[in-house]
mmCIF file of C-alpha atoms in Angstrom:
data_model
loop_
_atom_site.group_PDB
_atom_site.id
_atom_site.type_symbol
_atom_site.label_atom_id
_atom_site.label_comp_id
_atom_site.label_asym_id
_atom_site.label_seq_id
_atom_site.Cartn_x
_atom_site.Cartn_y
_atom_site.Cartn_z
ATOM 1 C CA MET A 284 16.928 9.031 -4.922
ATOM 2 C CA THR A 285 13.755 7.757 -6.575
ATOM 3 C CA ASN A 286 10.616 9.307 -5.170
ATOM 4 C CA VAL A 287 8.143 6.909 -3.624
ATOM 5 C CA LEU A 288 4.649 7.653 -4.919
ATOM 6 C CA VAL A 289 2.696 5.382 -2.579
ATOM 7 C CA ARG A 290 3.852 4.055 0.753
ATOM 8 C CA ALA A 291 2.222 2.021 3.525
ATOM 9 C CA GLY A 292 4.128 1.729 6.776
ATOM 10 C CA ARG A 293 2.969 -1.118 9.027
ATOM 11 C CA VAL A 294 -0.693 -0.431 8.314
ATOM 12 C CA THR A 295 -3.425 -2.384 10.059
ATOM 13 C CA ARG A 296 -7.176 -2.190 9.613
ATOM 14 C CA ARG A 297 -9.628 -3.837 11.974
ATOM 15 C CA PHE A 298 -13.391 -4.083 11.675
ATOM 16 C CA GLY A 299 -14.465 -4.862 15.215
ATOM 17 C CA LYS A 300 -12.611 -8.034 16.199
ATOM 18 C CA PHE A 301 -11.783 -8.911 12.584
ATOM 19 C CA THR A 302 -8.371 -7.856 11.235
ATOM 20 C CA ALA A 303 -8.639 -7.310 7.482
ATOM 21 C CA VAL A 304 -5.086 -6.008 6.994
ATOM 22 C CA ASP A 305 -2.370 -6.880 9.479
ATOM 23 C CA ASP A 306 0.884 -4.876 9.753
ATOM 24 C CA VAL A 307 1.548 -4.444 6.009
ATOM 25 C CA SER A 308 4.368 -2.302 4.601
ATOM 26 C CA MET A 309 4.783 -1.681 0.859
ATOM 27 C CA GLN A 310 5.554 1.010 -1.703
ATOM 28 C CA VAL A 311 5.165 1.934 -5.367
ATOM 29 C CA GLN A 312 7.746 3.944 -7.317
ATOM 30 C CA PRO A 313 7.489 5.869 -10.624
ATOM 31 C CA GLY A 314 7.371 3.676 -13.724
ATOM 32 C CA GLU A 315 6.813 0.529 -11.677
ATOM 33 C CA VAL A 316 3.987 -1.986 -12.103
ATOM 34 C CA VAL A 317 3.382 -3.645 -8.749
ATOM 35 C CA GLY A 318 1.075 -6.654 -8.694
ATOM 36 C CA LEU A 319 -0.961 -7.261 -5.540
ATOM 37 C CA LEU A 320 -1.951 -10.940 -5.492
ATOM 38 C CA GLY A 321 -4.016 -13.031 -3.127
ATOM 39 C CA ALA A 322 -7.226 -15.008 -2.823
ATOM 40 C CA ASN A 323 -10.610 -13.418 -2.148
ATOM 41 C CA GLY A 324 -10.583 -12.106 1.399
ATOM 42 C CA ALA A 325 -6.783 -11.729 1.504
ATOM 43 C CA GLY A 326 -7.103 -8.002 2.246
ATOM 44 C CA LYS A 327 -6.128 -6.549 -1.144
ATOM 45 C CA THR A 328 -9.092 -4.219 -1.596
ATOM 46 C CA THR A 329 -9.008 -3.064 2.028
ATOM 47 C CA LEU A 330 -5.328 -2.174 1.631
ATOM 48 C CA ILE A 331 -6.079 -0.229 -1.550
ATOM 49 C CA ARG A 332 -8.903 1.684 0.112
ATOM 50 C CA MET A 333 -6.533 2.709 2.917
ATOM 51 C CA LEU A 334 -3.882 3.809 0.416
ATOM 52 C CA LEU A 335 -6.473 6.014 -1.278
ATOM 53 C CA GLY A 336 -7.771 7.471 1.974
ATOM 54 C CA LEU A 337 -11.219 5.978 1.425
ATOM 55 C CA ILE A 338 -11.070 4.289 4.824
ATOM 56 C CA ALA A 339 -8.898 5.154 7.805
ATOM 57 C CA VAL A 340 -6.069 2.981 9.076
ATOM 58 C CA THR A 341 -6.439 1.472 12.532
ATOM 59 C CA SER A 342 -2.681 1.842 12.991
ATOM 60 C CA GLY A 343 0.327 2.609 10.817
ATOM 61 C CA ARG A 344 0.830 5.321 8.211
ATOM 62 C CA VAL A 345 -0.112 5.873 4.562
ATOM 63 C CA ASP A 346 1.598 8.382 2.262
ATOM 64 C CA LEU A 347 0.263 9.241 -1.182
ATOM 65 C CA LEU A 348 2.376 11.527 -3.371
ATOM 66 C CA GLY A 349 4.319 12.850 -0.416
ATOM 67 C CA GLY A 350 1.621 13.237 2.191
ATOM 68 C CA PRO A 351 -1.693 11.975 3.534
ATOM 69 C CA PRO A 352 -4.195 10.844 0.881
ATOM 70 C CA ASP A 353 -6.336 14.004 0.896
ATOM 71 C CA ARG A 354 -8.649 15.259 -1.852
ATOM 72 C CA GLU A 355 -6.009 17.274 -3.702
ATOM 73 C CA ARG A 356 -3.538 14.388 -3.836
ATOM 74 C CA ARG A 357 -6.274 12.035 -5.007
ATOM 75 C CA ARG A 358 -6.779 14.350 -8.007
ATOM 76 C CA ARG A 359 -3.313 13.280 -9.123
ATOM 77 C CA LEU A 360 -4.172 9.581 -9.279
ATOM 78 C CA GLY A 361 -6.358 7.386 -11.446
ATOM 79 C CA TYR A 362 -8.460 4.660 -9.876
ATOM 80 C CA VAL A 363 -10.419 1.824 -11.459
ATOM 81 C CA PRO A 364 -12.259 -0.079 -8.693
ATOM 82 C CA GLN A 365 -13.717 -3.559 -9.057
ATOM 83 C CA GLY A 366 -17.113 -1.998 -9.769
ATOM 84 C CA LEU A 367 -15.459 0.283 -12.391
ATOM 85 C CA GLY A 368 -16.731 3.524 -10.797
ATOM 86 C CA LEU A 369 -19.042 4.349 -13.708
ATOM 87 C CA TYR A 370 -22.658 5.528 -13.631
ATOM 88 C CA GLY A 371 -24.839 2.965 -15.364
ATOM 89 C CA ASP A 372 -27.685 5.403 -16.016
ATOM 90 C CA LEU A 373 -25.402 7.857 -17.845
ATOM 91 C CA THR A 374 -24.083 7.447 -21.374
ATOM 92 C CA VAL A 375 -20.430 6.878 -22.192
ATOM 93 C CA ARG A 376 -20.033 10.533 -23.187
ATOM 94 C CA GLU A 377 -21.785 11.735 -20.020
ATOM 95 C CA ASN A 378 -19.607 9.557 -17.803
ATOM 96 C CA LEU A 379 -16.412 10.855 -19.386
ATOM 97 C CA SER A 380 -17.631 14.458 -19.235
ATOM 98 C CA PHE A 381 -18.502 14.123 -15.541
ATOM 99 C CA SER A 382 -15.138 12.562 -14.734
ATOM 100 C CA ALA A 383 -13.247 15.240 -16.705
ATOM 101 C CA ARG A 384 -14.985 18.020 -14.778
ATOM 102 C CA ALA A 385 -14.251 16.309 -11.462
ATOM 103 C CA TYR A 386 -10.546 16.129 -12.326
ATOM 104 C CA ARG A 387 -10.526 19.601 -13.959
ATOM 105 C CA THR A 388 -9.268 18.310 -17.278
ATOM 106 C CA ALA A 389 -10.414 18.076 -20.889
ATOM 107 C CA GLU A 390 -12.838 15.343 -21.842
ATOM 108 C CA PRO A 391 -10.893 12.511 -23.541
ATOM 109 C CA ALA A 392 -11.511 11.679 -27.185
ATOM 110 C CA LEU A 393 -13.230 8.370 -27.765
ATOM 111 C CA PRO A 394 -11.124 5.698 -29.501
ATOM 112 C CA ALA A 395 -12.569 4.112 -32.630
ATOM 113 C CA ALA A 396 -13.689 1.022 -30.692
ATOM 114 C CA LEU A 397 -15.967 3.131 -28.483
ATOM 115 C CA THR A 398 -17.270 5.723 -30.947
ATOM 116 C CA ALA A 399 -20.446 3.760 -31.661
ATOM 117 C CA TYR A 400 -21.168 3.619 -27.916
ATOM 118 C CA ALA A 401 -20.867 7.368 -27.260
ATOM 119 C CA ASP A 402 -24.565 7.883 -26.523
ATOM 120 C CA VAL A 403 -25.298 4.426 -25.097
ATOM 121 C CA LEU A 404 -26.020 3.978 -21.396
ATOM 122 C CA VAL A 405 -23.027 2.385 -19.704
ATOM 123 C CA ARG A 406 -25.158 -0.349 -18.122
ATOM 124 C CA SER A 407 -26.045 -1.527 -21.651
ATOM 125 C CA LEU A 408 -22.424 -1.967 -22.750
ATOM 126 C CA PRO A 409 -20.517 -5.258 -22.900
ATOM 127 C CA LEU A 410 -18.184 -5.648 -19.927
ATOM 128 C CA GLY A 411 -15.079 -5.210 -22.075
ATOM 129 C CA ALA A 412 -16.349 -1.865 -23.376
ATOM 130 C CA GLN A 413 -17.235 -0.766 -19.834
ATOM 131 C CA ARG A 414 -13.665 -1.462 -18.745
ATOM 132 C CA GLN A 415 -12.329 0.580 -21.667
ATOM 133 C CA VAL A 416 -14.498 3.507 -20.593
ATOM 134 C CA ALA A 417 -13.316 3.165 -16.983
ATOM 135 C CA PHE A 418 -9.682 3.232 -18.151
ATOM 136 C CA LEU A 419 -10.327 6.309 -20.287
ATOM 137 C CA ALA A 420 -11.874 8.126 -17.329
ATOM 138 C CA ALA A 421 -9.008 7.138 -15.025
ATOM 139 C CA LEU A 422 -6.278 8.213 -17.475
ATOM 140 C CA ALA A 423 -7.759 11.430 -18.887
ATOM 141 C CA HIS A 424 -5.952 13.690 -16.394
ATOM 142 C CA SER A 425 -2.527 11.978 -16.842
ATOM 143 C CA PRO A 426 -2.304 10.604 -13.293
ATOM 144 C CA GLU A 427 0.995 10.119 -11.510
ATOM 145 C CA VAL A 428 -0.364 7.011 -9.795
ATOM 146 C CA LEU A 429 -2.749 4.432 -11.273
ATOM 147 C CA VAL A 430 -4.551 2.009 -8.956
ATOM 148 C CA LEU A 431 -6.416 -0.866 -10.611
ATOM 149 C CA ASP A 432 -8.496 -3.332 -8.602
ATOM 150 C CA GLU A 433 -9.122 -6.460 -10.721
ATOM 151 C CA PRO A 434 -9.072 -4.425 -13.966
ATOM 152 C CA THR A 435 -9.295 -7.414 -16.330
ATOM 153 C CA SER A 436 -11.795 -9.552 -14.431
ATOM 154 C CA GLY A 437 -14.495 -11.030 -16.631
ATOM 155 C CA VAL A 438 -13.092 -9.976 -20.008
ATOM 156 C CA ASP A 439 -11.747 -12.206 -22.759
ATOM 157 C CA VAL A 440 -8.087 -12.918 -23.473
ATOM 158 C CA LEU A 441 -7.740 -10.336 -26.259
ATOM 159 C CA ALA A 442 -9.355 -7.615 -24.145
ATOM 160 C CA ARG A 443 -7.045 -8.467 -21.229
ATOM 161 C CA ALA A 444 -4.020 -8.192 -23.502
ATOM 162 C CA ALA A 445 -5.167 -4.786 -24.766
ATOM 163 C CA LEU A 446 -5.710 -3.487 -21.235
ATOM 164 C CA TRP A 447 -2.244 -4.675 -20.239
ATOM 165 C CA ASP A 448 -0.795 -2.827 -23.236
ATOM 166 C CA THR A 449 -2.399 0.307 -21.785
ATOM 167 C CA ILE A 450 -0.971 -0.431 -18.322
ATOM 168 C CA ARG A 451 2.564 -0.907 -19.656
ATOM 169 C CA ALA A 452 2.302 2.267 -21.755
ATOM 170 C CA GLN A 453 1.421 4.233 -18.628
ATOM 171 C CA ALA A 454 4.399 2.776 -16.764
ATOM 172 C CA GLU A 455 6.674 3.871 -19.602
ATOM 173 C CA ARG A 456 5.452 7.429 -18.908
ATOM 174 C CA SER A 457 6.710 7.054 -15.296
ATOM 175 C CA THR A 458 3.275 6.451 -13.810
ATOM 176 C CA GLY A 459 3.440 4.253 -10.718
ATOM 177 C CA ILE A 460 0.897 1.435 -10.981
ATOM 178 C CA LEU A 461 -0.612 -0.852 -8.360
ATOM 179 C CA VAL A 462 -2.797 -3.617 -9.786
ATOM 180 C CA THR A 463 -4.643 -6.547 -8.245
ATOM 181 C CA THR A 464 -5.483 -9.629 -10.280
ATOM 182 C CA HIS A 465 -6.724 -13.201 -9.953
ATOM 183 C CA TYR A 466 -4.999 -14.250 -13.168
ATOM 184 C CA MET A 467 -1.657 -15.753 -12.231
ATOM 185 C CA GLN A 468 -0.305 -15.424 -15.773
ATOM 186 C CA GLU A 469 -0.656 -11.667 -15.376
ATOM 187 C CA ALA A 470 1.944 -11.792 -12.605
ATOM 188 C CA GLN A 471 4.537 -12.007 -15.385
ATOM 189 C CA GLN A 472 3.430 -8.556 -16.578
ATOM 190 C CA CYS A 473 4.398 -6.969 -13.251
ATOM 191 C CA ASP A 474 7.813 -5.644 -12.249
ATOM 192 C CA ARG A 475 7.316 -6.686 -8.638
ATOM 193 C CA LEU A 476 4.756 -8.766 -6.768
ATOM 194 C CA LEU A 477 3.200 -8.459 -3.323
ATOM 195 C CA LEU A 478 1.500 -11.630 -2.065
ATOM 196 C CA MET A 479 -1.166 -11.324 0.631
ATOM 197 C CA SER A 480 -2.839 -14.044 2.669
ATOM 198 C CA ASP A 481 -5.315 -13.531 5.513
ATOM 199 C CA GLY A 482 -4.517 -9.834 5.685
ATOM 200 C CA ARG A 483 -0.754 -10.274 5.873
ATOM 201 C CA LEU A 484 2.010 -9.686 3.343
ATOM 202 C CA VAL A 485 3.650 -13.103 2.981
ATOM 203 C CA ALA A 486 6.081 -12.499 0.099
ATOM 204 C CA GLU A 487 7.491 -9.717 -2.060
ATOM 205 C CA GLY A 488 9.717 -9.593 -5.133
ATOM 206 C CA SER A 489 9.801 -10.799 -8.727
ATOM 207 C CA GLU A 490 8.018 -13.997 -9.723
ATOM 208 C CA ALA A 491 11.374 -15.821 -9.796
ATOM 209 C CA ASP A 492 12.336 -14.427 -6.388
ATOM 210 C CA ILE A 493 9.093 -15.601 -4.803
ATOM 211 C CA ILE A 494 9.108 -19.083 -6.352
ATOM 212 C CA GLY A 495 12.784 -19.510 -5.480
ATOM 213 C CA SER A 496 13.752 -23.164 -5.223
ATOM 214 C CA THR A 497 10.207 -24.403 -4.623
ATOM 215 C CA THR A 498 9.357 -27.406 -6.770
ATOM 216 C CA ALA A 499 6.226 -29.434 -7.425
ATOM 217 C CA VAL A 500 5.376 -32.998 -8.346
ATOM 218 C CA ALA A 501 3.315 -33.772 -11.442
ATOM 219 C CA VAL A 502 1.076 -36.809 -10.911
ATOM 220 C CA ARG A 503 -0.056 -38.640 -14.031
ATOM 221 C CA THR A 504 -2.726 -41.306 -13.653
ATOM 222 C CA GLY A 505 -5.865 -42.555 -15.300
ATOM 223 C CA ASP A 506 -7.655 -42.348 -11.937
ATOM 224 C CA TRP A 507 -7.138 -38.600 -11.555
ATOM 225 C CA ALA A 508 -10.295 -37.985 -9.488
ATOM 226 C CA GLN A 509 -9.463 -40.729 -6.969
ATOM 227 C CA ALA A 510 -5.825 -39.652 -6.888
ATOM 228 C CA PHE A 511 -6.795 -36.068 -6.132
ATOM 229 C CA ALA A 512 -9.159 -37.200 -3.381
ATOM 230 C CA ALA A 513 -6.540 -39.453 -1.786
ATOM 231 C CA LEU A 514 -3.806 -36.807 -1.818
ATOM 232 C CA ASN A 515 -6.152 -34.111 -0.587
ATOM 233 C CA ALA A 516 -7.386 -36.350 2.260
ATOM 234 C CA ALA A 517 -3.739 -36.887 3.272
ATOM 235 C CA GLY A 518 -3.284 -33.111 3.599
ATOM 236 C CA ALA A 519 -1.039 -32.675 0.554
ATOM 237 C CA PRO A 520 -1.127 -29.192 -1.077
ATOM 238 C CA VAL A 521 -2.670 -30.588 -4.242
ATOM 239 C CA MET A 522 -3.909 -28.520 -7.180
ATOM 240 C CA LEU A 523 -5.934 -29.528 -10.219
ATOM 241 C CA ALA A 524 -5.764 -27.882 -13.652
ATOM 242 C CA GLY A 525 -8.183 -29.730 -15.905
ATOM 243 C CA ARG A 526 -7.200 -33.334 -15.148
ATOM 244 C CA ALA A 527 -3.573 -32.541 -14.406
ATOM 245 C CA ILE A 528 -2.631 -33.072 -10.754
ATOM 246 C CA ARG A 529 0.255 -31.155 -9.187
ATOM 247 C CA VAL A 530 1.475 -31.138 -5.599
ATOM 248 C CA ALA A 531 3.666 -28.268 -4.418
ATOM 249 C CA ASN A 532 6.788 -28.764 -2.296
ATOM 250 C CA ALA A 533 6.196 -32.511 -1.916
ATOM 251 C CA ASP A 534 8.348 -35.647 -1.641
ATOM 252 C CA PRO A 535 7.553 -37.939 -4.605
ATOM 253 C CA ALA A 536 8.235 -41.022 -2.457
ATOM 254 C CA GLU A 537 5.681 -39.958 0.159
ATOM 255 C CA LEU A 538 3.091 -39.226 -2.521
ATOM 256 C CA ALA A 539 3.740 -42.614 -4.111
ATOM 257 C CA GLN A 540 3.052 -44.313 -0.774
ATOM 258 C CA ILE A 541 -0.230 -42.433 -0.360
ATOM 259 C CA LEU A 542 -1.370 -43.418 -3.835
ATOM 260 C CA MET A 543 -0.215 -47.024 -3.452
ATOM 261 C CA ALA A 544 -2.171 -47.331 -0.196
ATOM 262 C CA ALA A 545 -5.250 -46.120 -2.070
ATOM 263 C CA GLY A 546 -4.669 -48.695 -4.839
ATOM 264 C CA ILE A 547 -3.896 -46.059 -7.468
ATOM 265 C CA GLU A 548 -1.207 -46.509 -10.130
ATOM 266 C CA ALA A 549 0.543 -43.286 -11.118
ATOM 267 C CA SER A 550 3.794 -41.853 -12.409
ATOM 268 C CA LEU A 551 5.323 -38.946 -10.487
ATOM 269 C CA GLN A 552 7.773 -36.401 -11.846
ATOM 270 C CA PRO A 553 9.407 -33.384 -10.097
ATOM 271 C CA VAL A 554 8.742 -30.122 -11.998
ATOM 272 C CA PRO A 555 9.357 -26.399 -11.362
ATOM 273 C CA ALA A 556 6.659 -24.802 -9.202
ATOM 274 C CA THR A 557 4.340 -22.071 -10.468
ATOM 275 C CA ILE A 558 3.616 -18.783 -8.710
ATOM 276 C CA GLU A 559 0.149 -20.112 -7.818
ATOM 277 C CA GLU A 560 1.654 -23.172 -6.134
ATOM 278 C CA ARG A 561 4.093 -21.008 -4.200
ATOM 279 C CA MET A 562 1.176 -18.833 -3.098
ATOM 280 C CA LEU A 563 -0.615 -21.942 -1.843
ATOM 281 C CA MET A 564 2.424 -22.922 0.228
ATOM 282 C CA LEU A 565 2.834 -19.418 1.672
ATOM 283 C CA SER A 566 -0.870 -19.248 2.499
ATOM 284 C CA ARG A 567 -0.657 -22.547 4.391
ATOM 285 C CA GLN A 568 2.392 -21.356 6.270
ATOM 286 C CA ALA A 569 0.666 -18.082 7.179
ATOM 287 C CA LYS A 570 -2.398 -19.909 8.506
ATOM 288 C CA ALA A 571 -0.209 -22.229 10.570
ATOM 289 C CA SER A 572 1.766 -19.405 12.187
#
């Protein structure tokens, strides 16, 4: 039987009367890249902090590498938080040296791309270079679990691709990886997805599993701004990418009536839904329940 590296069993976290994470169960296995998706405020970071033992659960149970997430077990994982976990007033070399001592491992060698930055203060580095340093620090002790909270946020497309190459290479070494992201195209890089909305887990599986038979309607019109406003005012789950209007899980005939009533000419065509559109539908359903 495959060992489970990280497990949450019906975990809940409340801050006063506010429930940040509500009855969530999930797991990560060796060699698996699990994507944790959701809008800001969905509860992703709070869940991660519970999995790492950085905050206590209100109810439920967390297991990390076979037991509670204590200090010794945390030495066996790598963590890159949203803030990267680096010290801005230390140089690249000093940051890596400090991290290596904390994890009782050898200081990692700098790759060619970072050699020129060895003695530069981290706060002076470009964001892409900072993320490379954070990855180096997190991977130096060959962790069994890698937890990445928005690891590619704010970096360019090429830098994102390089970081994902690193993530996949770690998975091939049987590291279990949990990663949060706002970039929906990165969902395709994950073996399995967990979708959160308002603190709850609303879907789990591959991208194809989650989208299922959900479709969307592509609306093409010269009056895209007015069309968007009319559909949005009617409560349709409308999304805008540039000037392209899409409505998830909608009846083209009903949309045509809305647009006709607003005096807008448009062509409507059913198309396969995207993961982002399915997330929008699940989020609406979760709020309504």
